[in-house]
Coordinates of C-alpha atoms and ligand atoms in Angstrom, one line a residue:
M1 CA -53.0 -24.8 -34.9
K2 CA -51.0 -22.1 -33.0
T3 CA -47.5 -22.3 -34.3
T4 CA -45.7 -19.2 -32.8
G5 CA -44.4 -18.3 -29.4
L6 CA -43.6 -20.3 -26.3
L7 CA -47.1 -21.9 -26.1
A8 CA -47.2 -23.2 -29.7
D9 CA -48.9 -26.5 -30.3
Q10 CA -45.7 -28.2 -31.7
F11 CA -44.2 -28.1 -28.2
K12 CA -47.2 -29.9 -26.7
S13 CA -47.3 -33.3 -28.4
E14 CA -45.1 -35.5 -30.5
E15 CA -47.7 -35.7 -33.2
A16 CA -48.0 -31.9 -33.5
A17 CA -44.3 -31.6 -33.4
R18 CA -43.9 -34.0 -36.3
Q19 CA -46.5 -32.2 -38.4
Y20 CA -44.8 -29.0 -37.8
L21 CA -41.3 -30.3 -38.6
E22 CA -42.7 -31.8 -41.8
S23 CA -44.1 -28.4 -42.8
I24 CA -40.7 -26.8 -42.2
R25 CA -38.6 -29.6 -43.9
W26 CA -41.0 -30.2 -46.7
P27 CA -43.0 -27.0 -47.4
N28 CA -44.1 -28.4 -50.8
G29 CA -44.9 -31.9 -49.6
P30 CA -42.7 -34.9 -48.5
V31 CA -39.4 -35.6 -50.4
C32 CA -38.0 -39.1 -50.2
P33 CA -34.6 -38.8 -48.5
H34 CA -33.5 -42.0 -50.1
C35 CA -34.1 -41.2 -53.8
G36 CA -35.4 -37.6 -53.9
N37 CA -38.8 -38.6 -55.3
T38 CA -41.6 -36.2 -54.5
E39 CA -44.5 -38.1 -56.0
K40 CA -46.6 -40.9 -54.7
I41 CA -45.4 -40.9 -51.2
Y42 CA -47.8 -42.6 -48.8
R43 CA -48.4 -42.3 -45.1
L44 CA -48.4 -45.7 -43.4
E45 CA -51.2 -45.6 -40.9
G46 CA -51.8 -49.2 -39.8
K47 CA -52.0 -49.8 -36.1
A48 CA -48.7 -51.7 -36.2
T49 CA -46.7 -48.9 -37.7
R50 CA -44.9 -46.2 -35.9
K51 CA -46.4 -42.8 -36.2
G52 CA -45.0 -40.6 -38.9
V53 CA -43.8 -43.3 -41.2
L54 CA -44.0 -42.5 -44.9
K55 CA -43.3 -44.8 -47.8
C56 CA -41.9 -43.9 -51.2
A57 CA -43.6 -45.7 -54.1
K58 CA -40.6 -45.2 -56.3
C59 CA -37.8 -46.8 -54.2
R60 CA -40.2 -48.5 -51.9
K61 CA -38.2 -47.4 -48.8
Q62 CA -39.8 -46.0 -45.7
F63 CA -38.8 -42.9 -43.9
T64 CA -39.9 -40.3 -41.3
V65 CA -39.2 -36.5 -41.2
T66 CA -36.1 -37.0 -39.0
V67 CA -34.3 -39.4 -41.3
D68 CA -31.0 -37.9 -42.5
T69 CA -31.2 -35.1 -39.9
L70 CA -29.6 -34.2 -36.6
F71 CA -32.7 -35.4 -34.8
A72 CA -32.5 -38.9 -36.2
D73 CA -32.1 -42.0 -33.9
S74 CA -33.0 -40.1 -30.8
H75 CA -35.1 -41.4 -27.9
I76 CA -36.1 -37.9 -27.0
S77 CA -39.5 -36.9 -28.2
L78 CA -39.7 -34.6 -31.1
D79 CA -41.8 -32.0 -29.2
K80 CA -38.8 -31.7 -26.8
W81 CA -36.4 -31.3 -29.6
L82 CA -38.5 -28.4 -31.1
Y83 CA -38.9 -26.8 -27.7
A84 CA -35.2 -27.0 -27.0
T85 CA -34.5 -25.4 -30.4
Y86 CA -36.9 -22.6 -29.6
L87 CA -35.4 -21.9 -26.2
I88 CA -31.9 -21.8 -27.6
C89 CA -32.9 -19.6 -30.5
S90 CA -34.8 -17.1 -28.4
S91 CA -32.2 -16.8 -25.6
K92 CA -29.9 -13.9 -26.4
K93 CA -27.0 -15.3 -24.3
G94 CA -27.7 -18.9 -25.1
M95 CA -28.9 -21.7 -22.8
S96 CA -26.8 -24.1 -20.9
S97 CA -27.3 -27.9 -21.0
H98 CA -28.0 -27.7 -17.2
Q99 CA -30.9 -25.3 -17.7
L100 CA -32.3 -27.3 -20.6
H101 CA -32.0 -30.5 -18.5
R102 CA -34.2 -28.9 -15.8
M103 CA -36.7 -27.2 -18.1
L104 CA -37.3 -30.2 -20.3
D105 CA -37.0 -33.0 -17.7
V106 CA -34.4 -34.9 -19.7
T107 CA -31.1 -36.2 -18.2
Y108 CA -28.2 -33.8 -18.2
K109 CA -26.5 -36.1 -20.7
S110 CA -29.4 -35.9 -23.1
A111 CA -29.6 -32.1 -22.7
W112 CA -25.9 -31.9 -23.5
F113 CA -26.4 -33.9 -26.7
M114 CA -29.4 -31.8 -27.7
T115 CA -27.6 -28.5 -27.3
H116 CA -24.6 -29.7 -29.3
R117 CA -26.9 -31.0 -32.1
I118 CA -28.9 -27.8 -32.1
R119 CA -25.7 -25.8 -32.3
E120 CA -24.7 -27.9 -35.3
A121 CA -28.1 -27.1 -36.9
M122 CA -27.3 -23.4 -36.5
K123 CA -24.0 -23.7 -38.4
T124 CA -23.7 -22.4 -41.9
P125 CA -21.7 -25.3 -43.6
E126 CA -19.9 -23.0 -45.9
Y127 CA -20.1 -19.2 -46.5
L128 CA -20.8 -18.8 -50.2
T129 CA -20.7 -15.0 -50.2
K130 CA -18.3 -12.4 -48.8
L131 CA -19.1 -9.8 -46.3
G132 CA -19.2 -6.1 -47.3
G133 CA -18.6 -4.8 -50.8
E134 CA -18.4 -1.4 -52.4
G135 CA -19.6 1.4 -50.1
K136 CA -20.0 -1.1 -47.2
F137 CA -18.3 -1.2 -43.9
V138 CA -16.7 -4.3 -42.4
E139 CA -15.6 -4.1 -38.8
A140 CA -12.9 -6.6 -37.6
D141 CA -12.1 -7.1 -34.0
E142 CA -10.4 -9.7 -31.8
T143 CA -11.0 -10.7 -28.3
Y144 CA -9.4 -13.0 -25.8
W145 CA -11.2 -15.5 -23.6
G146 CA -10.4 -17.8 -20.7
N147 CA -7.3 -19.9 -20.6
N148 CA -6.3 -22.6 -23.1
D149 CA -4.6 -24.6 -20.3
K150 CA -1.3 -24.3 -22.1
Q151 CA 0.1 -21.5 -20.0
R152 CA 3.8 -21.7 -19.8
K153 CA 5.8 -20.3 -17.1
G154 CA 6.6 -16.8 -18.0
A155 CA 3.9 -16.6 -20.7
R156 CA 3.1 -13.0 -21.4
G157 CA 0.0 -11.1 -22.3
A158 CA -2.6 -13.1 -24.2
D159 CA -0.4 -16.1 -25.0
H160 CA -2.4 -18.5 -22.9
K161 CA -5.8 -17.2 -23.8
M162 CA -8.2 -18.4 -26.4
K163 CA -8.7 -16.0 -29.3
V164 CA -11.7 -15.1 -31.3
V165 CA -11.9 -12.8 -34.4
V166 CA -15.2 -11.4 -35.6
L167 CA -16.0 -9.7 -38.8
V168 CA -19.2 -7.8 -39.0
E169 CA -20.7 -6.1 -42.0
R170 CA -22.5 -3.1 -40.6
G171 CA -26.2 -3.7 -41.0
G172 CA -25.4 -7.2 -42.2
E173 CA -23.9 -10.5 -41.0
A174 CA -21.4 -11.4 -38.3
R175 CA -18.9 -14.3 -38.7
S176 CA -16.7 -15.2 -35.8
F177 CA -13.7 -17.5 -35.7
H178 CA -11.8 -19.2 -33.0
V179 CA -8.2 -18.7 -34.2
K180 CA -4.9 -20.0 -32.9
D181 CA -3.3 -16.5 -32.8
V182 CA -3.9 -13.0 -34.0
T183 CA -0.8 -12.6 -36.2
A184 CA -1.0 -10.6 -39.4
K185 CA -1.1 -13.9 -41.4
T186 CA -4.0 -15.3 -39.4
L187 CA -6.0 -12.1 -39.6
R188 CA -5.2 -11.8 -43.3
D189 CA -6.3 -15.3 -44.0
V190 CA -9.7 -14.7 -42.3
L191 CA -10.2 -11.4 -44.0
N192 CA -9.2 -12.7 -47.4
E193 CA -11.6 -15.6 -47.2
Q194 CA -14.6 -13.8 -45.7
A195 CA -14.6 -10.1 -46.7
S196 CA -14.8 -8.3 -50.0
K197 CA -11.8 -6.1 -50.8
E198 CA -14.2 -3.5 -52.1
S199 CA -15.2 -2.8 -48.4
H200 CA -14.2 -0.1 -46.1
L201 CA -12.4 -2.0 -43.3
M202 CA -12.6 -0.8 -39.7
T203 CA -10.3 -2.1 -37.1
D204 CA -8.6 -1.1 -33.8
E205 CA -4.9 -0.2 -33.8
H206 CA -3.7 -3.8 -33.6
K207 CA -0.6 -3.9 -35.8
S208 CA -1.6 -7.1 -37.5
Y209 CA -4.2 -5.3 -39.5
N210 CA -1.9 -2.7 -41.0
K211 CA -0.7 -4.6 -44.0
V212 CA -3.9 -6.4 -45.0
G213 CA -5.8 -3.1 -44.4
K214 CA -4.0 -1.7 -47.5
E215 CA -5.6 -4.4 -49.7
F216 CA -9.0 -3.0 -48.9
A217 CA -10.7 0.0 -50.6
D218 CA -10.2 1.9 -47.4
H219 CA -9.0 1.1 -43.9
S220 CA -9.9 3.2 -40.8
I221 CA -8.1 2.6 -37.5
V222 CA -10.0 3.3 -34.3
K223 CA -7.7 4.1 -31.4
H224 CA -9.1 2.5 -28.3
S225 CA -7.8 5.3 -26.1
M226 CA -9.7 7.8 -28.1
K227 CA -12.7 5.8 -28.9
Q228 CA -15.3 7.4 -26.7
Y229 CA -14.7 10.7 -28.5
V230 CA -15.1 9.3 -31.9
K231 CA -18.1 10.3 -33.8
G232 CA -19.4 9.3 -37.2
I233 CA -18.4 6.3 -39.3
A234 CA -15.0 5.4 -37.8
H235 CA -15.8 2.9 -35.0
I236 CA -16.0 -0.8 -34.3
N237 CA -18.9 -0.6 -32.0
T238 CA -20.8 -3.3 -33.9
A239 CA -18.0 -5.8 -33.5
E240 CA -17.5 -4.8 -29.8
N241 CA -21.2 -5.2 -29.1
F242 CA -21.1 -8.7 -30.7
F243 CA -18.2 -9.6 -28.4
S244 CA -19.8 -8.2 -25.3
L245 CA -22.9 -10.4 -25.8
L246 CA -20.7 -13.4 -26.6
K247 CA -18.7 -12.9 -23.4
R248 CA -21.8 -12.4 -21.3
G249 CA -23.0 -15.8 -22.7
L250 CA -19.6 -17.5 -22.1
V251 CA -19.4 -16.2 -18.6
G252 CA -23.0 -16.1 -17.4
T253 CA -24.5 -19.0 -19.3
F254 CA -21.8 -21.5 -20.2
H255 CA -19.2 -20.9 -17.4
H256 CA -16.5 -23.2 -18.7
V257 CA -16.1 -23.5 -22.5
G258 CA -13.1 -25.6 -23.5
E259 CA -11.0 -24.7 -26.4
Q260 CA -12.3 -27.7 -28.5
H261 CA -15.9 -26.4 -28.2
L262 CA -15.4 -22.6 -28.4
Q263 CA -16.0 -22.3 -32.2
K264 CA -19.4 -24.0 -31.8
Y265 CA -20.4 -21.4 -29.2
T266 CA -19.3 -18.5 -31.3
T267 CA -21.1 -20.0 -34.2
E268 CA -24.3 -20.1 -32.1
F269 CA -23.9 -16.4 -31.4
D270 CA -23.3 -15.7 -35.1
F271 CA -26.6 -17.5 -35.9
R272 CA -28.7 -15.5 -33.5
Y273 CA -27.0 -12.3 -34.6
N274 CA -27.6 -13.1 -38.3
H275 CA -31.3 -13.8 -37.6
R276 CA -31.7 -10.9 -35.2
K277 CA -34.4 -9.2 -37.3
E278 CA -36.6 -12.2 -37.2
N279 CA -38.9 -13.1 -34.3
D280 CA -38.1 -16.0 -32.0
S281 CA -40.4 -18.4 -34.0
L282 CA -38.9 -17.5 -37.4
R283 CA -35.4 -17.8 -35.9
T284 CA -36.3 -21.2 -34.6
D285 CA -37.6 -22.2 -38.1
A286 CA -34.3 -21.1 -39.6
A287 CA -32.4 -23.5 -37.2
L288 CA -34.8 -26.3 -37.9
K289 CA -34.1 -25.9 -41.6
G290 CA -30.4 -26.5 -40.7
I291 CA -30.9 -30.0 -39.3
E292 CA -31.1 -31.7 -42.7
G293 CA -28.1 -33.6 -44.1
K294 CA -26.0 -33.2 -41.0
R295 CA -24.8 -35.9 -38.6
L296 CA -23.0 -35.8 -35.4
Y297 CA -21.3 -39.1 -34.6
Y298 CA -22.3 -39.6 -31.0
R299 CA -25.5 -41.0 -29.7
D300 CA -27.7 -39.9 -26.9
Ligands
LIG401 ZN1 -37.6 -43.0 -52.6

């Protein structure tokens, strides 16, 4: 069975897709999603049964590999779900629902539900560790995007724009957040929650970083006007590169991202960034591992 790349078997038939997803979700054999039992689980193979149905001898309930996942209760075949996940995970700037609709021959509405569910799979429910640490660099940067439709007459500067803050540990993870403003309090809250105070913080000259910067082991401020001359460790190029890719995705791929969805898109870019060292197939596997235990309450 060929399991890597664009021409992998799991994209060619529902049966192969199911086998593949079972191997990702249950690497050590099936686990009953109802009672957690791992022993004496039988495959129901009568002609009258749906394919892929398993039965737990302990609680006597039936299940398939999509029970209790984001792919549950969908009329879209599993091979298309896996293929869509692969396409989104391997496209640096993301993939629009429109393109997925054309490529997979599903309705636009279905493609929209798929992309939103796959994005949910890419989400880390909760960050359990902090970025940075002793001897490590954490870059923080903020960017402005689009228009939140709340532009008042006489609004100045970035008031009416959507705002995103990213923290990137150099050589490590990126975490981006759609924030309501970029005041000292908001930035401090994000930094406090996500970054280790032992880190060396790198920011631009935005005043909101001044006070929280003092709480870190070190704080270097990069002056935008001087940036091109800066050599060595004092830079925020990693964060700026993250934003440049995000913006190319938001402009080139997604066109109009409303404020209510922006966080989901930035999370998608976090995911690809944080799995950048893996190949497309392994990155897809990582997303598939994220479908379990999550639900989105709308149907396709
Ligand atoms: Zn059970």
